[in-house]
Amino acid sequence: MEERRRHKRTQLSAELVLRRIDGEEEELVEIAVTDVSRSGVGFFCSEPLAIGTVYECYLTLWTKEVLHTFLRIVRIEMEENDFSYGAVFVGMSETDAARIEAYQTINEREE
């Protein structure tokens, strides 16, 4: 399969808490991040989420900093008992995107 991602993906042990922002759902959902880049995130979740929907999220970084951002779901695949999702960041500041990119640079040097 041809790689179409604009930015390199890095694995990151973190969790996101998502809340749908259109007012239909107020339930918080925890997910397990599989990879993250400056433009998006891949994750597993047992709850069904809707493609194209924007969710509010709090991404906890390796430094224990919490980035408040928004995600738009662009990919869904069923894998065993969980859903695998791909999402792009919506309106993430350049400063927060640079924090993710800085981690990737440091991580590559340690490998």
Short mmCIF file of N, CA and C in Angstrom, two decimals:
data_model
loop_
_atom_site.label_atom_id
_atom_site.label_comp_id
_atom_site.label_asym_id
_atom_site.label_seq_id
_atom_site.Cartn_x
_atom_site.Cartn_y
_atom_site.Cartn_z
N MET A 1 0.84 -1.18 0.00
CA MET A 1 0.00 0.00 0.00
C MET A 1 0.88 1.24 0.00
N GLU A 2 0.50 2.22 -0.78
CA GLU A 2 1.26 3.46 -0.88
C GLU A 2 1.08 4.31 0.38
N GLU A 3 2.19 4.82 0.90
CA GLU A 3 2.16 5.70 2.08
C GLU A 3 1.66 7.07 1.67
N ARG A 4 0.56 7.54 2.31
CA ARG A 4 -0.02 8.83 1.95
C ARG A 4 0.08 9.84 3.07
N ARG A 5 0.68 9.48 4.18
CA ARG A 5 0.78 10.41 5.31
C ARG A 5 1.74 11.54 4.98
N ARG A 6 1.39 12.74 5.43
CA ARG A 6 2.25 13.90 5.17
C ARG A 6 3.40 13.99 6.14
N HIS A 7 3.23 13.45 7.36
CA HIS A 7 4.26 13.55 8.38
C HIS A 7 4.57 12.18 8.96
N LYS A 8 5.80 12.01 9.37
CA LYS A 8 6.24 10.76 9.95
C LYS A 8 5.46 10.47 11.23
N ARG A 9 5.11 9.19 11.43
CA ARG A 9 4.38 8.76 12.62
C ARG A 9 5.35 8.17 13.63
N THR A 10 5.08 8.43 14.90
CA THR A 10 5.88 7.92 16.00
C THR A 10 4.94 7.28 17.01
N GLN A 11 5.38 6.15 17.58
CA GLN A 11 4.58 5.53 18.63
C GLN A 11 4.73 6.33 19.90
N LEU A 12 3.66 6.39 20.67
CA LEU A 12 3.65 7.18 21.89
C LEU A 12 2.72 6.52 22.87
N SER A 13 3.20 6.27 24.07
CA SER A 13 2.34 5.72 25.11
C SER A 13 1.59 6.87 25.75
N ALA A 14 0.32 6.96 25.45
CA ALA A 14 -0.49 8.05 25.97
C ALA A 14 -1.95 7.65 25.86
N GLU A 15 -2.78 8.45 26.45
CA GLU A 15 -4.22 8.25 26.31
C GLU A 15 -4.88 9.57 25.96
N LEU A 16 -5.97 9.47 25.25
CA LEU A 16 -6.78 10.63 24.92
C LEU A 16 -8.14 10.48 25.58
N VAL A 17 -8.70 11.55 25.93
CA VAL A 17 -10.08 11.56 26.38
C VAL A 17 -10.85 12.39 25.37
N LEU A 18 -11.83 11.79 24.73
CA LEU A 18 -12.55 12.46 23.66
C LEU A 18 -13.95 12.84 24.10
N ARG A 19 -14.42 13.96 23.62
CA ARG A 19 -15.80 14.37 23.83
C ARG A 19 -16.30 14.96 22.52
N ARG A 20 -17.41 14.47 22.08
CA ARG A 20 -17.98 14.98 20.84
C ARG A 20 -18.41 16.42 21.05
N ILE A 21 -18.12 17.32 20.08
CA ILE A 21 -18.36 18.74 20.30
C ILE A 21 -19.66 19.25 19.68
N ASP A 22 -20.40 18.39 18.99
CA ASP A 22 -21.64 18.87 18.38
C ASP A 22 -22.82 18.86 19.34
N GLY A 23 -22.57 18.53 20.61
CA GLY A 23 -23.61 18.59 21.62
C GLY A 23 -24.46 17.34 21.73
N GLU A 24 -24.28 16.38 20.80
CA GLU A 24 -25.08 15.16 20.85
C GLU A 24 -24.61 14.21 21.94
N GLU A 25 -23.34 14.20 22.23
CA GLU A 25 -22.78 13.26 23.20
C GLU A 25 -21.91 14.00 24.19
N GLU A 26 -22.06 13.69 25.44
CA GLU A 26 -21.23 14.29 26.48
C GLU A 26 -20.34 13.27 27.15
N GLU A 27 -20.47 11.99 26.78
CA GLU A 27 -19.71 10.92 27.40
C GLU A 27 -18.23 11.02 27.07
N LEU A 28 -17.38 10.88 28.07
CA LEU A 28 -15.94 10.86 27.85
C LEU A 28 -15.52 9.43 27.53
N VAL A 29 -14.61 9.28 26.59
CA VAL A 29 -14.16 7.97 26.14
C VAL A 29 -12.65 7.93 26.20
N GLU A 30 -12.09 6.91 26.83
CA GLU A 30 -10.64 6.74 26.83
C GLU A 30 -10.24 5.87 25.66
N ILE A 31 -9.11 6.23 25.04
CA ILE A 31 -8.61 5.48 23.91
C ILE A 31 -7.12 5.20 24.10
N ALA A 32 -6.61 4.23 23.36
CA ALA A 32 -5.19 3.87 23.42
C ALA A 32 -4.51 4.32 22.13
N VAL A 33 -3.57 5.23 22.25
CA VAL A 33 -2.86 5.78 21.09
C VAL A 33 -1.88 4.75 20.55
N THR A 34 -1.88 4.56 19.23
CA THR A 34 -0.90 3.67 18.60
C THR A 34 0.24 4.45 17.96
N ASP A 35 -0.06 5.61 17.39
CA ASP A 35 0.98 6.46 16.81
C ASP A 35 0.47 7.88 16.70
N VAL A 36 1.41 8.80 16.63
CA VAL A 36 1.04 10.21 16.56
C VAL A 36 2.04 10.95 15.68
N SER A 37 1.57 11.95 14.97
CA SER A 37 2.44 12.83 14.19
C SER A 37 1.96 14.25 14.41
N ARG A 38 2.63 15.19 13.81
CA ARG A 38 2.22 16.58 13.98
C ARG A 38 0.89 16.86 13.30
N SER A 39 0.43 15.96 12.42
CA SER A 39 -0.83 16.21 11.74
C SER A 39 -1.98 15.31 12.18
N GLY A 40 -1.68 14.23 12.92
CA GLY A 40 -2.77 13.34 13.30
C GLY A 40 -2.36 12.26 14.27
N VAL A 41 -3.31 11.37 14.54
CA VAL A 41 -3.11 10.33 15.54
C VAL A 41 -3.86 9.06 15.12
N GLY A 42 -3.28 7.92 15.44
CA GLY A 42 -3.94 6.63 15.27
C GLY A 42 -4.24 6.08 16.65
N PHE A 43 -5.38 5.43 16.83
CA PHE A 43 -5.71 4.91 18.15
C PHE A 43 -6.74 3.80 18.07
N PHE A 44 -6.84 3.04 19.16
CA PHE A 44 -7.86 2.01 19.32
C PHE A 44 -8.89 2.50 20.32
N CYS A 45 -10.13 2.11 20.10
CA CYS A 45 -11.22 2.46 21.00
C CYS A 45 -12.30 1.39 20.88
N SER A 46 -12.89 1.01 21.99
CA SER A 46 -13.96 0.01 21.95
C SER A 46 -15.30 0.62 21.58
N GLU A 47 -15.41 1.94 21.64
CA GLU A 47 -16.66 2.64 21.32
C GLU A 47 -16.70 3.01 19.84
N PRO A 48 -17.86 2.90 19.21
CA PRO A 48 -17.97 3.36 17.81
C PRO A 48 -18.00 4.89 17.74
N LEU A 49 -17.14 5.44 16.92
CA LEU A 49 -17.09 6.88 16.67
C LEU A 49 -17.44 7.10 15.20
N ALA A 50 -17.93 8.25 14.86
CA ALA A 50 -18.39 8.51 13.50
C ALA A 50 -17.32 9.19 12.66
N ILE A 51 -17.16 8.71 11.42
CA ILE A 51 -16.22 9.32 10.48
C ILE A 51 -16.69 10.73 10.17
N GLY A 52 -15.75 11.66 10.08
CA GLY A 52 -16.06 13.05 9.78
C GLY A 52 -16.44 13.87 11.00
N THR A 53 -16.67 13.21 12.13
CA THR A 53 -17.07 13.92 13.34
C THR A 53 -15.84 14.49 14.03
N VAL A 54 -15.99 15.66 14.60
CA VAL A 54 -14.90 16.31 15.33
C VAL A 54 -15.13 16.09 16.82
N TYR A 55 -14.07 15.67 17.50
CA TYR A 55 -14.11 15.42 18.93
C TYR A 55 -13.09 16.30 19.64
N GLU A 56 -13.44 16.78 20.80
CA GLU A 56 -12.50 17.50 21.65
C GLU A 56 -11.60 16.45 22.30
N CYS A 57 -10.33 16.74 22.46
CA CYS A 57 -9.45 15.75 23.08
C CYS A 57 -8.37 16.40 23.92
N TYR A 58 -7.88 15.61 24.85
CA TYR A 58 -6.78 16.00 25.72
C TYR A 58 -5.71 14.94 25.56
N LEU A 59 -4.63 15.28 24.89
CA LEU A 59 -3.54 14.35 24.61
C LEU A 59 -2.46 14.54 25.66
N THR A 60 -2.18 13.49 26.42
CA THR A 60 -1.14 13.55 27.44
C THR A 60 0.18 13.12 26.80
N LEU A 61 1.14 14.02 26.78
CA LEU A 61 2.44 13.76 26.17
C LEU A 61 3.35 13.02 27.14
N TRP A 62 4.49 12.57 26.62
CA TRP A 62 5.50 11.86 27.40
C TRP A 62 6.07 12.72 28.53
N THR A 63 5.96 14.03 28.41
CA THR A 63 6.45 14.96 29.44
C THR A 63 5.39 15.24 30.50
N LYS A 64 4.24 14.58 30.36
CA LYS A 64 3.06 14.75 31.22
C LYS A 64 2.33 16.05 30.94
N GLU A 65 2.74 16.78 29.91
CA GLU A 65 1.99 17.96 29.46
C GLU A 65 0.71 17.47 28.80
N VAL A 66 -0.34 18.25 28.88
CA VAL A 66 -1.60 17.90 28.25
C VAL A 66 -1.90 18.92 27.16
N LEU A 67 -2.06 18.41 25.94
CA LEU A 67 -2.41 19.27 24.81
C LEU A 67 -3.92 19.20 24.62
N HIS A 68 -4.57 20.35 24.61
CA HIS A 68 -6.01 20.43 24.36
C HIS A 68 -6.17 20.73 22.88
N THR A 69 -6.82 19.83 22.16
CA THR A 69 -6.97 20.00 20.72
C THR A 69 -8.28 19.37 20.25
N PHE A 70 -8.46 19.33 18.95
CA PHE A 70 -9.64 18.72 18.36
C PHE A 70 -9.20 17.74 17.28
N LEU A 71 -9.95 16.63 17.15
CA LEU A 71 -9.66 15.59 16.16
C LEU A 71 -10.85 15.39 15.25
N ARG A 72 -10.57 15.19 13.96
CA ARG A 72 -11.61 14.79 13.01
C ARG A 72 -11.30 13.37 12.57
N ILE A 73 -12.24 12.46 12.76
CA ILE A 73 -12.07 11.05 12.41
C ILE A 73 -12.07 10.92 10.89
N VAL A 74 -11.00 10.28 10.34
CA VAL A 74 -10.90 10.12 8.89
C VAL A 74 -10.82 8.66 8.46
N ARG A 75 -10.59 7.74 9.42
CA ARG A 75 -10.47 6.32 9.06
C ARG A 75 -10.98 5.47 10.21
N ILE A 76 -11.72 4.40 9.87
CA ILE A 76 -12.18 3.43 10.86
C ILE A 76 -12.00 2.03 10.29
N GLU A 77 -11.41 1.14 11.10
CA GLU A 77 -11.28 -0.27 10.74
C GLU A 77 -11.61 -1.10 11.97
N MET A 78 -12.30 -2.23 11.78
CA MET A 78 -12.61 -3.12 12.88
C MET A 78 -11.46 -4.10 13.05
N GLU A 79 -10.92 -4.21 14.26
CA GLU A 79 -9.83 -5.13 14.56
C GLU A 79 -10.15 -5.87 15.86
N GLU A 80 -10.44 -7.16 15.73
CA GLU A 80 -10.82 -8.00 16.87
C GLU A 80 -11.97 -7.36 17.64
N ASN A 81 -11.75 -6.97 18.89
CA ASN A 81 -12.83 -6.41 19.72
C ASN A 81 -12.83 -4.89 19.77
N ASP A 82 -11.90 -4.26 19.08
CA ASP A 82 -11.79 -2.81 19.11
C ASP A 82 -11.88 -2.24 17.70
N PHE A 83 -12.09 -0.95 17.65
CA PHE A 83 -12.04 -0.22 16.40
C PHE A 83 -10.67 0.46 16.32
N SER A 84 -10.08 0.47 15.14
CA SER A 84 -8.85 1.21 14.89
C SER A 84 -9.23 2.48 14.13
N TYR A 85 -8.79 3.62 14.66
CA TYR A 85 -9.17 4.91 14.09
C TYR A 85 -7.95 5.69 13.63
N GLY A 86 -8.15 6.50 12.62
CA GLY A 86 -7.19 7.51 12.21
C GLY A 86 -7.88 8.85 12.28
N ALA A 87 -7.20 9.84 12.81
CA ALA A 87 -7.80 11.16 12.95
C ALA A 87 -6.76 12.23 12.66
N VAL A 88 -7.22 13.36 12.17
CA VAL A 88 -6.33 14.50 11.92
C VAL A 88 -6.64 15.58 12.96
N PHE A 89 -5.60 16.30 13.35
CA PHE A 89 -5.78 17.41 14.28
C PHE A 89 -6.45 18.57 13.55
N VAL A 90 -7.36 19.21 14.22
CA VAL A 90 -8.07 20.36 13.67
C VAL A 90 -7.70 21.57 14.52
N GLY A 91 -7.06 22.55 13.91
CA GLY A 91 -6.75 23.78 14.61
C GLY A 91 -5.64 23.66 15.65
N MET A 92 -4.79 22.66 15.54
CA MET A 92 -3.68 22.53 16.50
C MET A 92 -2.69 23.67 16.27
N SER A 93 -2.24 24.27 17.35
CA SER A 93 -1.28 25.37 17.21
C SER A 93 0.06 24.85 16.72
N GLU A 94 0.80 25.72 16.08
CA GLU A 94 2.13 25.35 15.59
C GLU A 94 3.05 24.97 16.74
N THR A 95 2.88 25.60 17.89
CA THR A 95 3.69 25.29 19.07
C THR A 95 3.44 23.87 19.53
N ASP A 96 2.19 23.45 19.61
CA ASP A 96 1.88 22.08 20.03
C ASP A 96 2.35 21.06 19.00
N ALA A 97 2.19 21.37 17.72
CA ALA A 97 2.68 20.47 16.67
C ALA A 97 4.20 20.32 16.76
N ALA A 98 4.88 21.41 17.08
CA ALA A 98 6.35 21.38 17.22
C ALA A 98 6.76 20.51 18.41
N ARG A 99 5.96 20.47 19.47
CA ARG A 99 6.27 19.60 20.62
C ARG A 99 6.27 18.14 20.20
N ILE A 100 5.31 17.75 19.39
CA ILE A 100 5.25 16.37 18.90
C ILE A 100 6.45 16.08 18.01
N GLU A 101 6.77 17.00 17.12
CA GLU A 101 7.90 16.84 16.21
C GLU A 101 9.23 16.78 16.97
N ALA A 102 9.37 17.56 18.03
CA ALA A 102 10.59 17.53 18.84
C ALA A 102 10.77 16.16 19.47
N TYR A 103 9.70 15.56 19.96
CA TYR A 103 9.78 14.22 20.53
C TYR A 103 10.24 13.22 19.49
N GLN A 104 9.73 13.33 18.27
CA GLN A 104 10.15 12.42 17.20
C GLN A 104 11.64 12.52 16.93
N THR A 105 12.15 13.72 16.91
CA THR A 105 13.58 13.94 16.68
C THR A 105 14.42 13.31 17.78
N ILE A 106 14.04 13.53 19.02
CA ILE A 106 14.76 12.96 20.17
C ILE A 106 14.66 11.44 20.14
N ASN A 107 13.49 10.92 19.86
CA ASN A 107 13.25 9.48 19.82
C ASN A 107 14.11 8.79 18.75
N GLU A 108 14.24 9.42 17.57
CA GLU A 108 15.05 8.86 16.48
C GLU A 108 16.53 8.79 16.86
N ARG A 109 17.02 9.76 17.59
CA ARG A 109 18.42 9.78 17.99
C ARG A 109 18.74 8.70 19.01
N GLU A 110 17.73 8.35 19.83
CA GLU A 110 17.93 7.33 20.87
C GLU A 110 17.87 5.91 20.32
N GLU A 111 17.29 5.74 19.12
CA GLU A 111 17.13 4.40 18.53
C GLU A 111 18.40 3.91 17.90
#
